[in-house]
mmCIF file of C-alpha atoms in Angstrom:
data_model
loop_
_atom_site.group_PDB
_atom_site.id
_atom_site.type_symbol
_atom_site.label_atom_id
_atom_site.label_comp_id
_atom_site.label_asym_id
_atom_site.label_seq_id
_atom_site.Cartn_x
_atom_site.Cartn_y
_atom_site.Cartn_z
ATOM 1 C CA UNK A 3 167.969 183.735 -69.206
ATOM 2 C CA UNK A 4 165.531 184.103 -66.352
ATOM 3 C CA UNK A 5 167.902 182.120 -64.103
ATOM 4 C CA UNK A 6 170.885 184.297 -65.084
ATOM 5 C CA UNK A 7 168.919 187.512 -64.518
ATOM 6 C CA UNK A 8 167.685 186.277 -61.113
ATOM 7 C CA UNK A 9 171.223 185.338 -60.121
ATOM 8 C CA UNK A 10 172.464 188.807 -61.126
ATOM 9 C CA UNK A 11 169.810 190.394 -58.915
ATOM 10 C CA UNK A 12 170.890 188.117 -56.099
ATOM 11 C CA UNK A 13 174.534 189.188 -56.531
ATOM 12 C CA UNK A 14 173.617 192.888 -56.640
ATOM 13 C CA UNK A 15 171.543 192.548 -53.475
ATOM 14 C CA UNK A 16 174.363 190.560 -51.898
ATOM 15 C CA UNK A 17 176.917 193.298 -52.611
ATOM 16 C CA UNK A 18 174.558 195.879 -51.149
ATOM 17 C CA UNK A 19 174.104 193.839 -47.967
ATOM 18 C CA UNK A 20 177.855 193.213 -47.750
ATOM 19 C CA UNK A 21 178.540 196.934 -48.100
ATOM 20 C CA UNK A 22 175.959 197.752 -45.457
ATOM 21 C CA UNK A 23 177.516 195.239 -43.055
ATOM 22 C CA UNK A 24 180.967 196.777 -43.637
ATOM 23 C CA UNK A 25 179.655 200.261 -42.893
ATOM 24 C CA UNK A 26 177.941 199.079 -39.708
ATOM 25 C CA UNK A 27 181.075 197.209 -38.636
ATOM 26 C CA UNK A 28 183.230 200.284 -39.154
ATOM 27 C CA UNK A 29 180.785 202.376 -37.156
ATOM 28 C CA UNK A 30 180.857 199.910 -34.281
ATOM 29 C CA UNK A 31 184.633 199.577 -34.139
ATOM 30 C CA UNK A 32 186.277 201.648 -31.400
ATOM 31 C CA UNK A 33 187.956 204.723 -32.762
ATOM 32 C CA UNK A 34 191.715 204.720 -32.509
ATOM 33 C CA UNK A 35 192.909 207.416 -30.157
ATOM 34 C CA UNK A 36 193.719 210.604 -32.021
ATOM 35 C CA UNK A 37 197.001 212.370 -31.469
ATOM 36 C CA UNK A 38 196.678 214.908 -28.669
ATOM 37 C CA UNK A 39 196.639 218.579 -29.544
ATOM 38 C CA UNK A 40 199.277 220.517 -27.604
ATOM 39 C CA UNK A 41 199.347 224.160 -26.615
ATOM 40 C CA UNK A 42 202.259 226.129 -25.218
ATOM 41 C CA UNK A 43 201.424 227.960 -22.037
ATOM 42 C CA UNK A 44 202.211 231.640 -21.735
ATOM 43 C CA UNK A 45 201.767 232.242 -17.989
ATOM 44 C CA UNK A 46 199.936 235.459 -17.137
ATOM 45 C CA UNK A 47 201.125 235.052 -13.550
ATOM 46 C CA UNK A 48 204.289 233.639 -12.035
ATOM 47 C CA UNK A 49 204.467 229.899 -11.406
ATOM 48 C CA UNK A 50 206.117 229.355 -8.047
ATOM 49 C CA UNK A 51 208.027 226.579 -6.354
ATOM 50 C CA UNK A 52 207.381 226.512 -2.594
ATOM 51 C CA UNK A 53 210.756 226.246 -0.893
ATOM 52 C CA UNK A 54 209.622 224.596 2.348
ATOM 53 C CA UNK A 55 209.057 221.365 0.377
ATOM 54 C CA UNK A 56 212.501 221.414 -1.233
ATOM 55 C CA UNK A 57 213.814 218.170 0.350
ATOM 56 C CA UNK A 58 211.285 215.906 -1.349
ATOM 57 C CA UNK A 59 211.759 217.751 -4.657
ATOM 58 C CA UNK A 60 215.543 217.339 -4.481
ATOM 59 C CA UNK A 61 215.195 213.616 -3.780
ATOM 60 C CA UNK A 62 212.780 213.203 -6.701
ATOM 61 C CA UNK A 63 215.120 215.081 -9.053
ATOM 62 C CA UNK A 64 218.025 212.865 -7.959
ATOM 63 C CA UNK A 65 215.947 209.740 -8.690
ATOM 64 C CA UNK A 66 215.065 211.039 -12.164
ATOM 65 C CA UNK A 67 218.681 211.941 -13.003
ATOM 66 C CA UNK A 68 220.004 208.606 -11.680
ATOM 67 C CA UNK A 69 217.515 206.766 -13.898
ATOM 68 C CA UNK A 70 218.472 208.777 -16.994
ATOM 69 C CA UNK A 71 222.181 208.183 -16.300
ATOM 70 C CA UNK A 72 221.744 204.403 -16.291
ATOM 71 C CA UNK A 73 219.095 204.171 -19.033
ATOM 72 C CA UNK A 74 220.469 204.469 -22.566
ATOM 73 C CA UNK A 75 217.072 204.758 -24.280
ATOM 74 C CA UNK A 76 214.457 206.401 -22.071
ATOM 75 C CA UNK A 77 212.204 207.361 -25.003
ATOM 76 C CA UNK A 78 210.813 210.742 -25.968
ATOM 77 C CA UNK A 79 207.528 212.560 -26.483
ATOM 78 C CA UNK A 80 206.902 215.132 -29.210
ATOM 79 C CA UNK A 81 204.902 218.318 -28.639
ATOM 80 C CA UNK A 82 204.315 219.752 -32.098
ATOM 81 C CA UNK A 83 207.781 220.883 -33.205
ATOM 82 C CA UNK A 84 209.360 220.378 -29.788
ATOM 83 C CA UNK A 85 210.516 217.081 -28.337
ATOM 84 C CA UNK A 86 211.252 215.980 -24.819
ATOM 85 C CA UNK A 87 213.833 213.209 -24.731
ATOM 86 C CA UNK A 88 216.596 212.178 -22.351
ATOM 87 C CA UNK A 89 218.806 215.169 -23.164
ATOM 88 C CA UNK A 90 216.023 217.731 -22.748
ATOM 89 C CA UNK A 91 214.655 216.076 -19.606
ATOM 90 C CA UNK A 92 218.074 216.077 -17.951
ATOM 91 C CA UNK A 93 218.501 219.732 -18.888
ATOM 92 C CA UNK A 94 215.205 220.558 -17.160
ATOM 93 C CA UNK A 95 216.140 218.527 -14.082
ATOM 94 C CA UNK A 96 219.544 220.142 -13.679
ATOM 95 C CA UNK A 97 218.043 223.613 -14.074
ATOM 96 C CA UNK A 98 215.366 222.806 -11.498
ATOM 97 C CA UNK A 99 218.015 221.510 -9.129
ATOM 98 C CA UNK A 100 220.011 224.754 -9.388
ATOM 99 C CA UNK A 101 216.908 226.878 -8.805
ATOM 100 C CA UNK A 102 215.872 224.874 -5.756
ATOM 101 C CA UNK A 103 219.346 225.118 -4.230
ATOM 102 C CA UNK A 104 218.936 228.900 -4.208
ATOM 103 C CA UNK A 105 215.719 228.535 -2.228
ATOM 104 C CA UNK A 106 215.329 229.960 1.273
ATOM 105 C CA UNK A 107 213.180 227.636 3.393
ATOM 106 C CA UNK A 108 210.281 230.007 4.010
ATOM 107 C CA UNK A 109 210.359 231.500 0.542
ATOM 108 C CA UNK A 110 208.984 230.632 -2.874
ATOM 109 C CA UNK A 111 210.686 231.173 -6.197
ATOM 110 C CA UNK A 112 209.197 231.829 -9.661
ATOM 111 C CA UNK A 113 210.110 229.255 -12.300
ATOM 112 C CA UNK A 114 208.089 230.421 -15.288
ATOM 113 C CA UNK A 115 210.962 232.541 -16.669
ATOM 114 C CA UNK A 116 213.324 229.556 -16.740
ATOM 115 C CA UNK A 117 211.304 227.030 -18.748
ATOM 116 C CA UNK A 118 208.721 226.544 -21.473
ATOM 117 C CA UNK A 119 205.438 224.824 -20.628
ATOM 118 C CA UNK A 120 203.052 222.744 -22.716
ATOM 119 C CA UNK A 121 199.707 221.068 -21.979
ATOM 120 C CA UNK A 122 196.894 219.300 -23.810
ATOM 121 C CA UNK A 123 194.741 221.827 -25.629
ATOM 122 C CA UNK A 124 191.422 220.002 -25.446
ATOM 123 C CA UNK A 125 189.954 220.446 -21.959
ATOM 124 C CA UNK A 126 187.781 217.370 -22.513
ATOM 125 C CA UNK A 127 191.009 215.345 -22.416
ATOM 126 C CA UNK A 128 191.997 216.719 -19.008
ATOM 127 C CA UNK A 129 193.426 213.793 -17.089
ATOM 128 C CA UNK A 130 191.616 211.946 -14.328
ATOM 129 C CA UNK A 131 193.759 212.036 -11.201
ATOM 130 C CA UNK A 132 193.716 209.039 -8.886
ATOM 131 C CA UNK A 133 195.970 208.236 -5.951
ATOM 132 C CA UNK A 134 198.006 205.395 -4.509
ATOM 133 C CA UNK A 135 200.162 204.763 -1.462
ATOM 134 C CA UNK A 136 202.634 202.298 0.020
ATOM 135 C CA UNK A 137 200.830 199.667 2.089
ATOM 136 C CA UNK A 138 201.977 198.918 5.641
ATOM 137 C CA UNK A 139 201.421 195.372 6.938
ATOM 138 C CA UNK A 140 202.316 193.221 9.958
ATOM 139 C CA UNK A 141 203.908 189.782 9.923
ATOM 140 C CA UNK A 142 204.824 186.823 12.129
ATOM 141 C CA UNK A 143 207.485 184.123 11.774
ATOM 142 C CA UNK A 144 204.959 181.438 12.772
ATOM 143 C CA UNK A 145 201.206 181.042 12.125
ATOM 144 C CA UNK A 146 199.484 182.986 14.882
ATOM 145 C CA UNK A 147 195.903 184.190 15.384
ATOM 146 C CA UNK A 148 194.681 185.711 12.108
ATOM 147 C CA UNK A 149 198.202 185.691 10.687
ATOM 148 C CA UNK A 150 198.066 182.268 9.046
ATOM 149 C CA UNK A 151 198.500 183.158 5.369
ATOM 150 C CA UNK A 152 201.987 182.836 3.860
ATOM 151 C CA UNK A 153 203.796 185.708 2.208
ATOM 152 C CA UNK A 154 206.180 183.978 -0.189
ATOM 153 C CA UNK A 155 209.187 184.624 -2.378
ATOM 154 C CA UNK A 156 209.320 182.821 -5.771
ATOM 155 C CA UNK A 157 210.397 179.218 -6.100
ATOM 156 C CA UNK A 158 213.784 179.483 -7.837
ATOM 157 C CA UNK A 159 213.530 175.908 -9.134
ATOM 158 C CA UNK A 160 210.185 176.045 -10.940
ATOM 159 C CA UNK A 161 207.519 178.615 -11.809
ATOM 160 C CA UNK A 162 204.454 178.135 -9.617
ATOM 161 C CA UNK A 163 201.299 178.377 -11.755
ATOM 162 C CA UNK A 164 198.833 177.050 -9.181
ATOM 163 C CA UNK A 165 195.818 179.165 -8.283
ATOM 164 C CA UNK A 166 195.791 181.109 -5.028
ATOM 165 C CA UNK A 167 193.619 178.594 -3.140
ATOM 166 C CA UNK A 168 195.796 175.693 -4.307
ATOM 167 C CA UNK A 169 198.936 177.417 -3.043
ATOM 168 C CA UNK A 170 197.360 178.321 0.300
ATOM 169 C CA UNK A 171 195.617 174.995 0.936
ATOM 170 C CA UNK A 172 198.449 172.710 -0.157
ATOM 171 C CA UNK A 173 200.975 174.364 2.176
ATOM 172 C CA UNK A 174 203.559 173.001 -0.236
ATOM 173 C CA UNK A 175 206.321 175.491 -0.806
ATOM 174 C CA UNK A 176 210.027 175.510 -0.214
ATOM 175 C CA UNK A 177 211.042 176.463 3.323
ATOM 176 C CA UNK A 178 213.255 179.280 2.045
ATOM 177 C CA UNK A 179 210.270 180.823 0.224
ATOM 178 C CA UNK A 180 208.490 181.852 3.437
ATOM 179 C CA UNK A 181 208.896 185.553 4.233
ATOM 180 C CA UNK A 182 206.237 185.837 6.954
ATOM 181 C CA UNK A 183 202.721 184.871 7.945
ATOM 182 C CA UNK A 184 200.174 187.667 7.549
ATOM 183 C CA UNK A 185 196.413 188.003 7.821
ATOM 184 C CA UNK A 186 194.184 187.639 4.766
ATOM 185 C CA UNK A 187 193.500 191.363 4.376
ATOM 186 C CA UNK A 188 197.162 192.332 4.475
ATOM 187 C CA UNK A 189 197.946 189.564 1.989
ATOM 188 C CA UNK A 190 195.232 190.912 -0.319
ATOM 189 C CA UNK A 191 196.508 194.495 -0.077
ATOM 190 C CA UNK A 192 200.185 193.753 -0.626
ATOM 191 C CA UNK A 193 199.448 191.443 -3.550
ATOM 192 C CA UNK A 194 197.219 194.112 -5.062
ATOM 193 C CA UNK A 195 199.756 196.939 -4.647
ATOM 194 C CA UNK A 196 202.909 194.915 -5.389
ATOM 195 C CA UNK A 197 204.937 196.656 -2.690
ATOM 196 C CA UNK A 198 204.667 197.188 1.057
ATOM 197 C CA UNK A 199 206.406 198.002 4.299
ATOM 198 C CA UNK A 200 206.466 194.859 6.471
ATOM 199 C CA UNK A 201 206.858 195.113 10.256
ATOM 200 C CA UNK A 202 207.542 191.903 12.128
ATOM 201 C CA UNK A 203 206.462 191.262 15.733
ATOM 202 C CA UNK A 204 209.967 191.987 17.026
ATOM 203 C CA UNK A 205 209.821 195.428 15.402
ATOM 204 C CA UNK A 206 212.150 194.614 12.529
ATOM 205 C CA UNK A 207 211.086 196.224 9.265
ATOM 206 C CA UNK A 208 211.469 195.024 5.682
ATOM 207 C CA UNK A 209 210.604 196.471 2.298
ATOM 208 C CA UNK A 210 208.698 194.103 0.031
ATOM 209 C CA UNK A 211 208.979 194.271 -3.760
ATOM 210 C CA UNK A 212 207.035 192.428 -6.449
ATOM 211 C CA UNK A 213 209.127 189.529 -7.767
ATOM 212 C CA UNK A 214 206.795 187.248 -9.755
ATOM 213 C CA UNK A 215 203.247 185.919 -9.968
ATOM 214 C CA UNK A 216 201.475 182.684 -10.811
ATOM 215 C CA UNK A 217 200.285 183.898 -14.223
ATOM 216 C CA UNK A 218 196.591 184.190 -13.348
ATOM 217 C CA UNK A 219 194.591 187.369 -13.903
ATOM 218 C CA UNK A 220 193.428 189.387 -10.922
ATOM 219 C CA UNK A 221 189.739 189.063 -9.995
ATOM 220 C CA UNK A 222 188.430 191.757 -7.684
ATOM 221 C CA UNK A 223 186.498 190.653 -4.573
ATOM 222 C CA UNK A 224 184.226 193.651 -5.160
ATOM 223 C CA UNK A 225 182.266 191.810 -7.862
ATOM 224 C CA UNK A 226 181.087 189.297 -5.238
ATOM 225 C CA UNK A 227 180.401 191.851 -2.505
ATOM 226 C CA UNK A 228 178.031 194.321 -4.165
ATOM 227 C CA UNK A 229 175.277 195.056 -1.671
ATOM 228 C CA UNK A 230 177.214 193.340 1.109
ATOM 229 C CA UNK A 231 179.853 195.945 1.997
ATOM 230 C CA UNK A 232 179.142 199.682 2.386
ATOM 231 C CA UNK A 233 182.463 200.362 0.627
ATOM 232 C CA UNK A 234 184.187 198.075 -1.867
ATOM 233 C CA UNK A 235 187.558 199.797 -1.557
ATOM 234 C CA UNK A 236 190.305 197.194 -0.847
ATOM 235 C CA UNK A 237 191.372 198.782 2.452
ATOM 236 C CA UNK A 238 187.743 198.724 3.705
ATOM 237 C CA UNK A 239 187.244 194.954 3.381
ATOM 238 C CA UNK A 240 188.623 194.268 6.857
ATOM 239 C CA UNK A 241 185.929 196.489 8.357
ATOM 240 C CA UNK A 242 183.208 194.803 6.276
ATOM 241 C CA UNK A 243 184.364 191.347 7.369
ATOM 242 C CA UNK A 244 183.404 192.100 10.974
ATOM 243 C CA UNK A 245 179.744 191.648 10.044
ATOM 244 C CA UNK A 246 180.193 189.362 7.017
ATOM 245 C CA UNK A 247 183.348 187.303 7.663
ATOM 246 C CA UNK A 248 182.546 184.259 5.543
ATOM 247 C CA UNK A 249 181.338 186.227 2.518
ATOM 248 C CA UNK A 250 184.289 188.637 2.522
ATOM 249 C CA UNK A 251 186.924 185.959 3.115
ATOM 250 C CA UNK A 252 185.430 183.803 0.379
ATOM 251 C CA UNK A 253 185.374 186.727 -2.077
ATOM 252 C CA UNK A 254 189.066 187.471 -1.471
ATOM 253 C CA UNK A 255 190.079 183.819 -1.812
ATOM 254 C CA UNK A 256 188.236 183.480 -5.145
ATOM 255 C CA UNK A 257 190.890 185.673 -6.741
ATOM 256 C CA UNK A 258 193.203 183.135 -8.452
ATOM 257 C CA UNK A 259 196.177 185.489 -8.726
ATOM 258 C CA UNK A 260 199.066 185.033 -6.294
ATOM 259 C CA UNK A 261 202.023 187.408 -6.129
ATOM 260 C CA UNK A 262 205.503 186.528 -4.865
ATOM 261 C CA UNK A 263 207.904 189.032 -3.308
ATOM 262 C CA UNK A 264 211.511 189.754 -2.515
ATOM 263 C CA UNK A 265 212.336 191.408 0.785
ATOM 264 C CA UNK A 266 215.129 193.697 1.869
ATOM 265 C CA UNK A 267 215.940 194.934 5.317
ATOM 266 C CA UNK A 268 214.842 198.524 5.773
ATOM 267 C CA UNK A 269 217.578 201.111 5.747
ATOM 268 C CA UNK A 270 218.160 204.765 4.951
ATOM 269 C CA UNK A 271 218.508 204.248 1.210
ATOM 270 C CA UNK A 272 215.600 201.882 0.637
ATOM 271 C CA UNK A 273 212.957 203.509 2.792
ATOM 272 C CA UNK A 274 211.064 204.434 -0.365
ATOM 273 C CA UNK A 275 209.417 201.770 -2.565
ATOM 274 C CA UNK A 276 210.432 201.084 -6.150
ATOM 275 C CA UNK A 277 208.405 202.493 -9.011
ATOM 276 C CA UNK A 278 209.345 201.603 -12.598
ATOM 277 C CA UNK A 279 212.845 201.391 -14.017
ATOM 278 C CA UNK A 280 214.410 201.045 -10.582
ATOM 279 C CA UNK A 281 213.233 204.547 -9.576
ATOM 280 C CA UNK A 282 212.362 205.076 -5.924
ATOM 281 C CA UNK A 283 208.949 206.651 -5.358
ATOM 282 C CA UNK A 284 209.099 209.919 -3.438
ATOM 283 C CA UNK A 285 205.944 210.799 -1.448
ATOM 284 C CA UNK A 286 203.993 213.749 -2.844
ATOM 285 C CA UNK A 287 206.367 214.011 -5.832
ATOM 286 C CA UNK A 288 206.201 210.779 -7.833
ATOM 287 C CA UNK A 289 203.367 209.807 -10.147
ATOM 288 C CA UNK A 290 202.458 207.133 -12.668
ATOM 289 C CA UNK A 291 201.641 208.001 -16.260
ATOM 290 C CA UNK A 292 201.223 206.320 -19.635
ATOM 291 C CA UNK A 293 204.320 204.667 -21.106
ATOM 292 C CA UNK A 294 204.403 207.307 -23.874
ATOM 293 C CA UNK A 295 205.657 209.753 -21.242
ATOM 294 C CA UNK A 296 209.361 209.030 -20.589
ATOM 295 C CA UNK A 297 210.271 208.091 -17.046
ATOM 296 C CA UNK A 298 212.009 210.914 -15.208
ATOM 297 C CA UNK A 299 209.929 213.646 -16.864
ATOM 298 C CA UNK A 300 209.198 216.721 -14.723
ATOM 299 C CA UNK A 301 205.644 218.105 -14.748
ATOM 300 C CA UNK A 302 203.404 220.503 -12.882
ATOM 301 C CA UNK A 303 200.216 218.862 -11.649
ATOM 302 C CA UNK A 304 197.034 220.552 -10.432
ATOM 303 C CA UNK A 305 193.979 218.931 -8.845
ATOM 304 C CA UNK A 306 191.583 219.425 -5.967
ATOM 305 C CA UNK A 307 189.283 217.122 -4.025
ATOM 306 C CA UNK A 308 187.302 217.564 -0.840
ATOM 307 C CA UNK A 309 190.334 217.169 1.433
ATOM 308 C CA UNK A 310 193.460 217.882 -0.611
ATOM 309 C CA UNK A 311 194.711 220.302 -3.229
ATOM 310 C CA UNK A 312 197.771 220.647 -5.434
ATOM 311 C CA UNK A 313 198.343 223.680 -7.671
ATOM 312 C CA UNK A 314 201.177 223.650 -10.217
ATOM 313 C CA UNK A 315 202.831 221.124 -7.925
ATOM 314 C CA UNK A 316 206.256 219.978 -9.115
ATOM 315 C CA UNK A 317 206.076 216.218 -9.743
ATOM 316 C CA UNK A 318 207.946 213.544 -11.674
ATOM 317 C CA UNK A 319 206.963 210.551 -13.800
ATOM 318 C CA UNK A 320 208.480 207.684 -11.824
ATOM 319 C CA UNK A 321 206.014 204.879 -12.359
ATOM 320 C CA UNK A 322 203.617 203.042 -14.671
ATOM 321 C CA UNK A 323 200.428 201.204 -13.760
ATOM 322 C CA UNK A 324 198.389 198.242 -14.941
ATOM 323 C CA UNK A 325 195.422 200.569 -15.489
ATOM 324 C CA UNK A 326 197.311 203.655 -16.665
ATOM 325 C CA UNK A 327 196.569 203.779 -20.387
ATOM 326 C CA UNK A 328 196.383 207.032 -22.318
ATOM 327 C CA UNK A 329 197.361 210.579 -21.460
ATOM 328 C CA UNK A 330 194.068 211.136 -19.651
ATOM 329 C CA UNK A 331 195.112 209.105 -16.567
ATOM 330 C CA UNK A 332 197.519 210.020 -13.785
ATOM 331 C CA UNK A 333 198.132 208.175 -10.507
ATOM 332 C CA UNK A 334 199.624 210.370 -7.765
ATOM 333 C CA UNK A 335 201.797 208.780 -5.069
ATOM 334 C CA UNK A 336 200.727 210.227 -1.703
ATOM 335 C CA UNK A 337 203.074 208.463 0.678
ATOM 336 C CA UNK A 338 204.105 205.524 2.832
ATOM 337 C CA UNK A 339 201.785 203.918 5.391
ATOM 338 C CA UNK A 340 198.109 203.176 5.881
ATOM 339 C CA UNK A 341 197.412 206.737 7.049
ATOM 340 C CA UNK A 342 197.245 207.599 3.339
ATOM 341 C CA UNK A 343 194.749 204.834 2.510
ATOM 342 C CA UNK A 344 191.561 206.902 2.688
ATOM 343 C CA UNK A 345 193.078 209.818 0.809
ATOM 344 C CA UNK A 346 194.602 207.710 -1.959
ATOM 345 C CA UNK A 347 191.532 205.518 -2.415
ATOM 346 C CA UNK A 348 188.948 208.293 -2.387
ATOM 347 C CA UNK A 349 190.416 210.689 -4.920
ATOM 348 C CA UNK A 350 189.254 210.606 -8.536
ATOM 349 C CA UNK A 351 189.051 214.085 -10.007
ATOM 350 C CA UNK A 352 189.818 215.939 -13.193
ATOM 351 C CA UNK A 353 193.066 217.865 -13.134
ATOM 352 C CA UNK A 354 195.785 219.341 -15.295
ATOM 353 C CA UNK A 355 199.297 218.255 -16.172
ATOM 354 C CA UNK A 356 201.767 220.772 -17.591
ATOM 355 C CA UNK A 357 205.010 219.445 -19.085
ATOM 356 C CA UNK A 358 208.214 221.367 -18.395
ATOM 357 C CA UNK A 359 210.600 221.922 -21.333
ATOM 358 C CA UNK A 360 213.936 223.702 -21.590
ATOM 359 C CA UNK A 361 213.604 227.367 -22.422
ATOM 360 C CA UNK A 362 213.837 227.829 -26.178
ATOM 361 C CA UNK A 363 216.529 230.308 -27.078
ATOM 362 C CA UNK A 364 215.134 233.186 -29.144
#
């Protein structure tokens, strides 16, 4: 009897411990993201579109409409009892297009009477705004000076899964894979961004697009350069290498990921890089958001940093991003060329995104 009673006490204590462990485990598990709370905006003042910037807006609208015309299922997002799907998005875009056509260049037109607006209610969930740009690099047809690193297209016969150093050191790739020789810093930037404007020594320009990769995860050089470089931003590594060439070069080469590209000769219609879904990115209009926001969606974005400001700026969801998860992250496309590097890499501020919906008939 004593043995049975002792065993019962053991079982009771065991259940208590098990229950305690379950409670602790539940407390430690990350909370699943709650559904956002939406609020419809009733503007107390007019929201204006500035007409002098109409060209970029018209191009961005055309890109959104072209995408929706070729995409049968672009998805939708629900704001309470209202939804924004392909039909509603196209309605907004066409209405915006008509309004902008009536614009005089030095004028501005109110748009708040033509649409409904919705935003996230909780200010704590205000999105963090970051920036990106289209990298500009130089290339050579032969190894020359610092330009000794190959920019490659994929091997059409077999998937290359070798690490970066193995690809570079072996020098074994098909002749037709070679696009150009570039320096290490340009190779790092273009493989990080996945798109670039390539200028060859004879002045000929090409647009580079991500085509494939070797299947290895990206490892940032920054983790090996803490305390070595004043700035760990990717576009600042070239400057840091002047005083620490071996350390910086080694840190970049430790990244096992290698990206392959396709190239196309630069022309009028492909001057802009691709975002997602075959949409061309329009400087100062396109942005990347979470995949829950349908591509093509029109929004008003507001943010301010030490050297740039946008207030209710008409923008369009044209892209995704490997680090864009959740509605609290937005990546704003500033433009094409390295002149945007400092601006795009330095901005990280809280902002506001207002979604534009068709006007609800009363």
